[in-house]
Tab-separated table of C-alpha atoms and ligand atoms in Angstrom:
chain	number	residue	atom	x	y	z
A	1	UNK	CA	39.669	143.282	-2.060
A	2	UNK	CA	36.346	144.796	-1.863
A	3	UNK	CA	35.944	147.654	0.941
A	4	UNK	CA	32.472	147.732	2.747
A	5	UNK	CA	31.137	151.434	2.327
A	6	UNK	CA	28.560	152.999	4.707
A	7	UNK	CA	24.829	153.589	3.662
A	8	UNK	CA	22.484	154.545	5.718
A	9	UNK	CA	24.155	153.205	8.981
A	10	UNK	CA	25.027	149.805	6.924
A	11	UNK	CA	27.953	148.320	5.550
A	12	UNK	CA	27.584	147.133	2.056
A	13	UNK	CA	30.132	145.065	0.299
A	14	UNK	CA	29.422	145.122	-3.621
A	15	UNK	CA	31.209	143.860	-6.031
A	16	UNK	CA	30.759	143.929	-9.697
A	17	UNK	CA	31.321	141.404	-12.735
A	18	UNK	CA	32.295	142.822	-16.256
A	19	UNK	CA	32.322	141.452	-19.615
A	20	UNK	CA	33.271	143.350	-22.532
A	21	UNK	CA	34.093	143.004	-26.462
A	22	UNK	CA	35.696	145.498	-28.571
A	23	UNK	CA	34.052	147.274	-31.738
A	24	UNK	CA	35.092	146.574	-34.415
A	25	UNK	CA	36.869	143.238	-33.653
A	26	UNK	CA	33.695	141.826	-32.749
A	27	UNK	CA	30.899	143.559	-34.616
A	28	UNK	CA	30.159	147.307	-35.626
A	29	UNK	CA	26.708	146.411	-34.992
A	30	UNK	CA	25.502	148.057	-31.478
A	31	UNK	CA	22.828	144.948	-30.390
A	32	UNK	CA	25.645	142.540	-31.472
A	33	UNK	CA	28.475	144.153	-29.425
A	34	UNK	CA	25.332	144.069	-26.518
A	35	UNK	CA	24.656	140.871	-27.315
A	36	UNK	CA	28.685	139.681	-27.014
A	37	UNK	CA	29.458	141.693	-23.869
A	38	UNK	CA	25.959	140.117	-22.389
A	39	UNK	CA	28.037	136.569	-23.234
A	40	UNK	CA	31.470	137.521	-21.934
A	41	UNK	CA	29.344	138.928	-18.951
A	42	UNK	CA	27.794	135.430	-18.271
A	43	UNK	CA	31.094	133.812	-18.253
A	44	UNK	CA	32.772	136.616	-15.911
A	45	UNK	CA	30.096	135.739	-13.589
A	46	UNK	CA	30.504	131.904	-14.159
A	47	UNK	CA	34.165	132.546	-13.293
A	48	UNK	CA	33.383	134.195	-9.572
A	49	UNK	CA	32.190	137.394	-8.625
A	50	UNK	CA	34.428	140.565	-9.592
A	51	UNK	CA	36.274	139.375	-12.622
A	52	UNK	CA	36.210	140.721	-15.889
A	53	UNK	CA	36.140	138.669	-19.479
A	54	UNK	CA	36.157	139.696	-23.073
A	55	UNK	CA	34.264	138.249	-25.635
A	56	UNK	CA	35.955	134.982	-27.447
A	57	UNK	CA	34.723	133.567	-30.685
A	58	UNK	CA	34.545	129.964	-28.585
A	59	UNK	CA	31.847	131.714	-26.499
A	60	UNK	CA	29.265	131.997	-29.768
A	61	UNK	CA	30.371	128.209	-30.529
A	62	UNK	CA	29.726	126.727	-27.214
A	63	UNK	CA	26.514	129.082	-26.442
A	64	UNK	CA	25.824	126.453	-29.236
A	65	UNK	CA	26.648	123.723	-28.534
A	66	UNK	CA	24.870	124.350	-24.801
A	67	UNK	CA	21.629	125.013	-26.716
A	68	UNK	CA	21.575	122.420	-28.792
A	69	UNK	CA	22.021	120.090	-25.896
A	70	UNK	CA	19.475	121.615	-24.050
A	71	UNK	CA	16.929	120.783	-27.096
A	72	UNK	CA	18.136	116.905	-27.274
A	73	UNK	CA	17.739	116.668	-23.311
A	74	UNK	CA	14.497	118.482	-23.570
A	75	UNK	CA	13.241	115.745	-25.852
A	76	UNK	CA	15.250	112.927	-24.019
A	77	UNK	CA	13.388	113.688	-20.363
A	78	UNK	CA	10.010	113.213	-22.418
A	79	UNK	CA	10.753	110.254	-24.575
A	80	UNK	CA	12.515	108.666	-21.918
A	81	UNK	CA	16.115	108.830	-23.192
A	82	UNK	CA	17.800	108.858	-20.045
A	83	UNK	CA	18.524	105.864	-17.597
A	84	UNK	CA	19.803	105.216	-14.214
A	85	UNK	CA	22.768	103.723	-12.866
A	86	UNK	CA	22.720	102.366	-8.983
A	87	UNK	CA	25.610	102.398	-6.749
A	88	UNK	CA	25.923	100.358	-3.626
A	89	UNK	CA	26.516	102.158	-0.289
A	90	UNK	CA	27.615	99.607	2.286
A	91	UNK	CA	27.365	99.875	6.101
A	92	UNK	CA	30.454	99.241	7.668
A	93	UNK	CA	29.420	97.730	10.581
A	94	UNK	CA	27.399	95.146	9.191
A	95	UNK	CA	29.115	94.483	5.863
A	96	UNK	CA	25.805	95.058	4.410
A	97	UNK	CA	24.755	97.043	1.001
A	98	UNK	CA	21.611	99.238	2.717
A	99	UNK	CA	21.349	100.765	-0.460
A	100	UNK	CA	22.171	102.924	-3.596
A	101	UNK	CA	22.291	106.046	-5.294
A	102	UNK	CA	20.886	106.350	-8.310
A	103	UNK	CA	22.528	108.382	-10.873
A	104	UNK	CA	20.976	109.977	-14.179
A	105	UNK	CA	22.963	108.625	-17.447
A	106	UNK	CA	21.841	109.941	-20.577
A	107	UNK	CA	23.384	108.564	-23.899
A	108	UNK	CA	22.927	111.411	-26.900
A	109	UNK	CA	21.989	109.646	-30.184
A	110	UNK	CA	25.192	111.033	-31.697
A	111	UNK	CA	27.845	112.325	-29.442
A	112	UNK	CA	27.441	109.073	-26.947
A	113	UNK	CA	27.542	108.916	-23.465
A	114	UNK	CA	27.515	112.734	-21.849
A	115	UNK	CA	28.057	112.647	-18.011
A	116	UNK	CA	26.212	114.309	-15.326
A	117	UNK	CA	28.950	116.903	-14.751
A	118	UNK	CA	28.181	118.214	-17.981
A	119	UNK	CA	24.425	117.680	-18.789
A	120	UNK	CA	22.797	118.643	-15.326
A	121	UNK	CA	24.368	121.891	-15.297
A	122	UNK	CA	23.094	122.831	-18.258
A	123	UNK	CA	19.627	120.822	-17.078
A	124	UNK	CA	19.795	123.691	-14.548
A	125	UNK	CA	20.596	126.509	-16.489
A	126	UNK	CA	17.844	125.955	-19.328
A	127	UNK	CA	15.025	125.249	-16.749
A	128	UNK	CA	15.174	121.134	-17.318
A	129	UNK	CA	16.217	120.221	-14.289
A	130	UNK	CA	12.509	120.210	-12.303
A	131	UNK	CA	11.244	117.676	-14.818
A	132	UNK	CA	14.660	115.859	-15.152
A	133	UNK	CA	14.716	115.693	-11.298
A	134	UNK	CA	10.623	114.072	-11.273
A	135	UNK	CA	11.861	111.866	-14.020
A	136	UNK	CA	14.528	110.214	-12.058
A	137	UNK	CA	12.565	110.237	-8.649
A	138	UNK	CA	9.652	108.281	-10.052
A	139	UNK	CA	12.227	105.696	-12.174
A	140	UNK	CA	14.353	105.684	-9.144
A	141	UNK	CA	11.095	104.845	-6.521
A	142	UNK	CA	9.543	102.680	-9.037
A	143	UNK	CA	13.217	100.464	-9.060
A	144	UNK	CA	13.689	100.200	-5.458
A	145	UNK	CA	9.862	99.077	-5.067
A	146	UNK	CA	10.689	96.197	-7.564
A	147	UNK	CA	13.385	95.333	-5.328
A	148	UNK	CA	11.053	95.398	-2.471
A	149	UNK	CA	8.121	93.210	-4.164
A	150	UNK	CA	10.940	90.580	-6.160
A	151	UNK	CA	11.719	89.750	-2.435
A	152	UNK	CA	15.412	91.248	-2.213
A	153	UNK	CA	17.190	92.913	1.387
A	154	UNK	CA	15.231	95.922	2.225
A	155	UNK	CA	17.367	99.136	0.280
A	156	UNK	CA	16.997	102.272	0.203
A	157	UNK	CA	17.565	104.739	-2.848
A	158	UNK	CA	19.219	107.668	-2.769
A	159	UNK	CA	17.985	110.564	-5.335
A	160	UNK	CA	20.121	113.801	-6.237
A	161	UNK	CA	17.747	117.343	-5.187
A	162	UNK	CA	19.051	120.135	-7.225
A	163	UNK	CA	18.546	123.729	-5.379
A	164	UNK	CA	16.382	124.792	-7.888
A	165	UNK	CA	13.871	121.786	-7.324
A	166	UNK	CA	13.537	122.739	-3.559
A	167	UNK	CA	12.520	125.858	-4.592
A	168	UNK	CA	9.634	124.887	-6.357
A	169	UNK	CA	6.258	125.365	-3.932
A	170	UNK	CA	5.139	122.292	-5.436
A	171	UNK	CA	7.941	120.386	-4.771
A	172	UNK	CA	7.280	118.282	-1.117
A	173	UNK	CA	3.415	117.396	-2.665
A	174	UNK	CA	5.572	115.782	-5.647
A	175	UNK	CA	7.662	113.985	-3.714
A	176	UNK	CA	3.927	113.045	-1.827
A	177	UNK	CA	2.804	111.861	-4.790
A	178	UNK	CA	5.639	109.649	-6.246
A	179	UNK	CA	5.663	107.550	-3.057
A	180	UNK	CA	1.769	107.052	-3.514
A	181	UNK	CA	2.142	106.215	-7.592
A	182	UNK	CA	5.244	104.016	-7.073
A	183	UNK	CA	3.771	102.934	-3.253
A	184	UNK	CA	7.513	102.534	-2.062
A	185	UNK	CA	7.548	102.976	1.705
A	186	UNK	CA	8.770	106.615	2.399
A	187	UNK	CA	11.772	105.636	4.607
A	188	UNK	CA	13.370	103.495	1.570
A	189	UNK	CA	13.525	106.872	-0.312
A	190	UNK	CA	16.792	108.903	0.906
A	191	UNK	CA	16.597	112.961	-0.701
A	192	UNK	CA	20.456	113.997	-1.335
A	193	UNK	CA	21.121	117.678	-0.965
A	194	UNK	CA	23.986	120.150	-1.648
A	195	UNK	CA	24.334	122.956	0.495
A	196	UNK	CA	24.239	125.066	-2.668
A	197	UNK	CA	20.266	124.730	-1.767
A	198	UNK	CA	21.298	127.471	0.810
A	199	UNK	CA	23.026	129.939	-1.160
A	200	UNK	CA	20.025	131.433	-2.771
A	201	UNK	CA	16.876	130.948	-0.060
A	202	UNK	CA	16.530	131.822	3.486
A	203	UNK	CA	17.388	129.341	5.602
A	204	UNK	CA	14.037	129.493	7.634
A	205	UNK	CA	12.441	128.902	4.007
A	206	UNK	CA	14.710	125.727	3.545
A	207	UNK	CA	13.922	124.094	7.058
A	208	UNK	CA	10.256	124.929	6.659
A	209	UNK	CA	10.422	122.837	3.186
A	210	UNK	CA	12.884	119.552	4.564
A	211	UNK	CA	10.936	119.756	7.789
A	212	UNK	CA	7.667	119.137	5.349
A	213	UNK	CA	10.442	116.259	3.555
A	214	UNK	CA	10.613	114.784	6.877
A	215	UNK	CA	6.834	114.671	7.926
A	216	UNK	CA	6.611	112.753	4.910
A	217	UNK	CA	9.242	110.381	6.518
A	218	UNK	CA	11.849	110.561	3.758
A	219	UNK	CA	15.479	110.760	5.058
A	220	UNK	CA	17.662	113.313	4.049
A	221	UNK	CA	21.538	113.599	3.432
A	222	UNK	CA	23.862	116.334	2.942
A	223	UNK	CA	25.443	115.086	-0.298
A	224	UNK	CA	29.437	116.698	-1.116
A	225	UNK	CA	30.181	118.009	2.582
A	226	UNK	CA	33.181	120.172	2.826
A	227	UNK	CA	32.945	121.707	-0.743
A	228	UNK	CA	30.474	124.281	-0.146
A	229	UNK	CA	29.729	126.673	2.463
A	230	UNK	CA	30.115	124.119	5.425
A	231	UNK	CA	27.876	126.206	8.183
A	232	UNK	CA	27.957	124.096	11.101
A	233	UNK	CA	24.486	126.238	11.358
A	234	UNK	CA	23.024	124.046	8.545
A	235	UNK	CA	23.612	120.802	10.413
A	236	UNK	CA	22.264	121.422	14.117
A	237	UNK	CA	19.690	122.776	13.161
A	238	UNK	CA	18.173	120.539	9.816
A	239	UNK	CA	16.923	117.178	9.714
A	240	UNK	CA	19.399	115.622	7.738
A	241	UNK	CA	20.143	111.855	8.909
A	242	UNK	CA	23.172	111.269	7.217
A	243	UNK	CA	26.084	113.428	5.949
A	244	UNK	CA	28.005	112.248	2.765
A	245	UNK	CA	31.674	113.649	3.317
A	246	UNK	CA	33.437	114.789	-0.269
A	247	UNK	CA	35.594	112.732	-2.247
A	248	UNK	CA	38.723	115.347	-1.279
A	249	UNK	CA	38.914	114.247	1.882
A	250	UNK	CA	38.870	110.737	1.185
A	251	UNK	CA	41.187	109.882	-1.260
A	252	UNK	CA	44.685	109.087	-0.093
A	253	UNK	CA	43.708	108.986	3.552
A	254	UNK	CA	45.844	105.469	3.821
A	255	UNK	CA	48.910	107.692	2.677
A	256	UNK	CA	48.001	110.932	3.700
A	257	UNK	CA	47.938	111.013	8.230
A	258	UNK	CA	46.804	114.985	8.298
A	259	UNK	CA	43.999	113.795	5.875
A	260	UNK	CA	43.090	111.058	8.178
A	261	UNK	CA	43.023	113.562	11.170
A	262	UNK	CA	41.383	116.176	9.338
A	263	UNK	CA	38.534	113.076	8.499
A	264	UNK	CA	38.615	112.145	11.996
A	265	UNK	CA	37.660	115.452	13.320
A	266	UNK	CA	34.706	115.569	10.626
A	267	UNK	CA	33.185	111.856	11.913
A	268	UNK	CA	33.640	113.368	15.271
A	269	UNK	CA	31.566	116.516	14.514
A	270	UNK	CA	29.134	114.810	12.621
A	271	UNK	CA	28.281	112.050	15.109
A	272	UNK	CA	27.876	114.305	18.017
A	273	UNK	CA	24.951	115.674	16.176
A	274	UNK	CA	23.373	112.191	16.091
A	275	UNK	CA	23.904	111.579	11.997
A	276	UNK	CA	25.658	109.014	10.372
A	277	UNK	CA	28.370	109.625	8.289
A	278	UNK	CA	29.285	108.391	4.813
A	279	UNK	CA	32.507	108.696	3.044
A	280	UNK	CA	32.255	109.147	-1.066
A	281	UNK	CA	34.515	108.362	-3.678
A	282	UNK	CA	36.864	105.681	-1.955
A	283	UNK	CA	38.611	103.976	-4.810
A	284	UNK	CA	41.119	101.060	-2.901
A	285	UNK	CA	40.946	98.495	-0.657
A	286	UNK	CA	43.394	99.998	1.720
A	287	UNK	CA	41.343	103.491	1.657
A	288	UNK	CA	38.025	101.299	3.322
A	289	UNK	CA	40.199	99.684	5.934
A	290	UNK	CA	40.883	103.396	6.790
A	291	UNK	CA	37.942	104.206	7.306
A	292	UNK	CA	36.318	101.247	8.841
A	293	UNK	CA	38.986	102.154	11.543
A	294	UNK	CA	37.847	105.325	11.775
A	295	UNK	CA	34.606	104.827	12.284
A	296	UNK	CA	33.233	105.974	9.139
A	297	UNK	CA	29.298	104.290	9.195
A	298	UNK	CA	28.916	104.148	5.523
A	299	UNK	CA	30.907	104.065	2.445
A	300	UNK	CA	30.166	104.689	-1.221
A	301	UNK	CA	32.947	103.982	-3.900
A	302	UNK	CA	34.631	102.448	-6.631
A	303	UNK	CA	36.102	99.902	-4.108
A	304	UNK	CA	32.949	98.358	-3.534
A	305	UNK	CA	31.135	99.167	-6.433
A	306	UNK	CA	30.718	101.251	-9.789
A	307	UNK	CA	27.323	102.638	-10.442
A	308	UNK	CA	25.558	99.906	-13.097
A	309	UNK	CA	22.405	99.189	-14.217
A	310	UNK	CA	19.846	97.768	-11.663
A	311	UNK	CA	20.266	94.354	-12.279
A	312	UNK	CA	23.862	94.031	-12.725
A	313	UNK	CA	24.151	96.631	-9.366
A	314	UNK	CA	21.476	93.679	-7.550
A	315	UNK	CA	23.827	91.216	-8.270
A	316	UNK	CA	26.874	93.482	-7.445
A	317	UNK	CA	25.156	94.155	-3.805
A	318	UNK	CA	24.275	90.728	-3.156
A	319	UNK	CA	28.075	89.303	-3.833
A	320	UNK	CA	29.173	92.164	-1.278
A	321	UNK	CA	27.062	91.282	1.123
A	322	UNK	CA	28.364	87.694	1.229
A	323	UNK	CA	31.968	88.665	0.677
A	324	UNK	CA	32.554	91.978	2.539
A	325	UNK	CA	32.895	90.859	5.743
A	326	UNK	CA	35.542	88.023	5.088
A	327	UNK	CA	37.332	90.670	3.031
A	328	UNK	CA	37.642	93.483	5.108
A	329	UNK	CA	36.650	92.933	8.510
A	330	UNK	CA	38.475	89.624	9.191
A	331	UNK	CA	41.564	91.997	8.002
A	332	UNK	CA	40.613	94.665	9.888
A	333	UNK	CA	40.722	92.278	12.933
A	334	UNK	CA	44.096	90.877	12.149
A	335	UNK	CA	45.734	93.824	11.807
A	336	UNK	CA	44.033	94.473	15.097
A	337	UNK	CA	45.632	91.852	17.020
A	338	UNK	CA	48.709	91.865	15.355
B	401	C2E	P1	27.160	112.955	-6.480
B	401	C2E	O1	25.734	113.056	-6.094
B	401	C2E	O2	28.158	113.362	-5.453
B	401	C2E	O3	27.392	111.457	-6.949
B	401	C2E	C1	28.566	110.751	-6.760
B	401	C2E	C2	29.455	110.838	-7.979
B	401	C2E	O4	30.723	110.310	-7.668
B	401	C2E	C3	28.948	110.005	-9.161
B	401	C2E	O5	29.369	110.658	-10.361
B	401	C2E	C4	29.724	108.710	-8.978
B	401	C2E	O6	29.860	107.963	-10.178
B	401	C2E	C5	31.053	109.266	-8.545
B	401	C2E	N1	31.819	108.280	-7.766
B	401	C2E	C6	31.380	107.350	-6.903
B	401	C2E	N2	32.391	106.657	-6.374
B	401	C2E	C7	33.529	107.154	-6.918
B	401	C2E	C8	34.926	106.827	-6.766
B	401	C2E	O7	35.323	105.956	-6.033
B	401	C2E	N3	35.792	107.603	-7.494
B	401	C2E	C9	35.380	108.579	-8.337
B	401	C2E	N4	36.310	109.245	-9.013
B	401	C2E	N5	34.066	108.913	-8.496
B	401	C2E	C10	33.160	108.200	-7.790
B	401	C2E	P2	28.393	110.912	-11.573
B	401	C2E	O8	27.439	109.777	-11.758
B	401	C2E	O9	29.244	111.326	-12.721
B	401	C2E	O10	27.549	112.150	-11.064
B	401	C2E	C11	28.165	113.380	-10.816
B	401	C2E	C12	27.215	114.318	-10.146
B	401	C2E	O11	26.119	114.650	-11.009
B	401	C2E	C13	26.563	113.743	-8.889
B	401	C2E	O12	27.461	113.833	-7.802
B	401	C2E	C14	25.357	114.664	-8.759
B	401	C2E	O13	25.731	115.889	-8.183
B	401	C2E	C15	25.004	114.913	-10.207
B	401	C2E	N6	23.884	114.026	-10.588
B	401	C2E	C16	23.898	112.761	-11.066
B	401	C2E	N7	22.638	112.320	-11.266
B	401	C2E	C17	21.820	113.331	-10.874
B	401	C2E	C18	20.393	113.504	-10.832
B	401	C2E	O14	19.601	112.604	-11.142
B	401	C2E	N8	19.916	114.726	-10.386
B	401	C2E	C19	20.759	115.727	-9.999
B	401	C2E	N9	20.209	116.882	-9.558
B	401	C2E	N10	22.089	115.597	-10.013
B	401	C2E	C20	22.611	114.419	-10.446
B	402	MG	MG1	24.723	112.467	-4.518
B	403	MG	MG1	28.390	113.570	-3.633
């Protein structure tokens, strides 16, 4: 419990993070013990605010393994070593696939595939993550214009914005200038952010910078909704079009009714500010009948389609498109009438 004290006729809450080793467990040396307590610091303040951690041996090991990681991904981004994998998102009121997201894969020449949850992290921590983040915006542009010229359904494609590529003044002219290289029309390209992108800039900074997004004529989703801070704030007043609702509170909505009210409510928020919604992470059949009947507009999830490689995911999208509606909204309809 932290209590507020009273400076200058304001209230400050601080709090304070701790790591610690002991001498001589750890080291007699004085810039090692520094250099250990700096560590068990790190992961105190990895762990939440106020907590306190003492140095482990597995700290030196996977400060390691973390650096060493960084260097391979380093050289990956430049020698193109990582790929992308596409996953459909299909409109539920037209059965349709109106696009993907495209995910960064990266397989490591000796320890295999290493996912996203772990490599972008530390993409973010070492400073990688602006030229990780251009990387995958011009493959990802570049792939959807393909698309566009090899004659298939207009799609859009939906990149990943880290917070720490928003902040970069050069960022919206970058964006600029992968639509002109790849000439893919702006509105096909679809910017997914976290609100993490608020927790370290002012929010007038933010709007100024997805307003500039918008005059490009990019869309813009929230990406993870209900995870992070969840400031109504942050949705009347930015142009996001579409708001991607978390993966919690979609799975088990055909079993779970509170979930299903506590969904409802969110569709109902989010369409009285004019923005579609789009439900993550639904892995059965029964889950997008749910949510067709609650009037979700868009779904992305293993029940329509895993993220592939662009060809197999073209191929993917265009046997939903001819299947979904006979699937789901014939039974839909049934269960309707019945
Ligand atoms: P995200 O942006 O929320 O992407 C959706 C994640 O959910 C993907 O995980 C996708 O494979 C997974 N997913 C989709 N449908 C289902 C489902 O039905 N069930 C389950 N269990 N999972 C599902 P992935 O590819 O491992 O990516 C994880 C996260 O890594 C992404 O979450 C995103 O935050 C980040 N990421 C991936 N690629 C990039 C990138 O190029 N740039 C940045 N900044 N972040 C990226
Ligand atoms: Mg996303
Ligand atoms: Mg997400």
């Amino acid at each position: 419990m932290i209590h507020p004290v009273s400076i200058m006729d304001r209230e400050i809450a601080a709090s304070a993070s701790f790591g610690a080793c002991l001498a001589p467990r750890d080291s007699s040396n004085s810039s090692e013990l520094l250099r250990k307590s700096d560590l068990a610091l790190h992961r105190a303040k990895k762990n939440g605010k106020g907590s306190i951690q003492f140095f482990r041996a597995a700290m030196d090991s996977e400060l390691l393994e973390t650096t060493g990681l960084a260097r391979d991904l380093r050289e990956a981004i430049a020698g193109d070593g990582l790929h992308l994998h596409f996953q459909p998102q299909v409109d539920l009121v037209t059965g349709r696939v109106v696009g993907f997201e495209s995910l960064a894969r990266w397989t490591h020449a000796e320890k295999g595939n290493i996912s996203p949850g772990r490599f972008i992290p530390i993409a973010e921590q070492s400073g990688l993550i602006c030229d990780l983040g251009i990387w995958v915006l011009k493959a990802s542009c570049r792939e959807a214009k393909r698309w566009l010229i090899a004659g298939h359904p207009r799609r859009h494609v939906s990149v990943n914005v880290s917070a720490e590529q928003i902040r970069q003044p050069d960022f919206v002219a970058a964006v600029e200038r992968v639509l002109l290289e790849t000439e893919l029309p702006p509105s096909l390209l679809c910017l997914e952010l976290t609100e993490s992108v608020f927790a370290e800039s002012s929010s007038r900074e933010v709007q100024r910078i997805l307003e500039s997004l918008q005059g490009l004529g990019v869309h813009l989703a929230l990406d993870d909704f209900g995870t992070g801070y969840s400031s109504l704030s942050y949705l009347q007043n930015l142009p996001f079009v579409k708001v991607k609702i978390d993966r919690s509170f979609v799975s088990g909505i055909d079993r779970d009714g509170q979930k299903r009210e506590m969904l409802a409510g969110i569709i109902k928020l989010v369409h009285a500010l004019d923005m579609l919604t789009v439900a993550e992470g639904s892995e059965s059949e029964s889950e997008v009948r749910v949510l067709m009947e609650l009037g979700i507009d868009q779904v992305q999830g293993f029940a329509l389609g895993r993220p592939s490689a662009a060809n197999m995911a073209i191929d993917q999208a265009d046997k939903l498109d001819r299947e979904f509606r006979a699937k789901f909204v014939a039974a839909v309809r049934q269960k309707s009438v019945a």
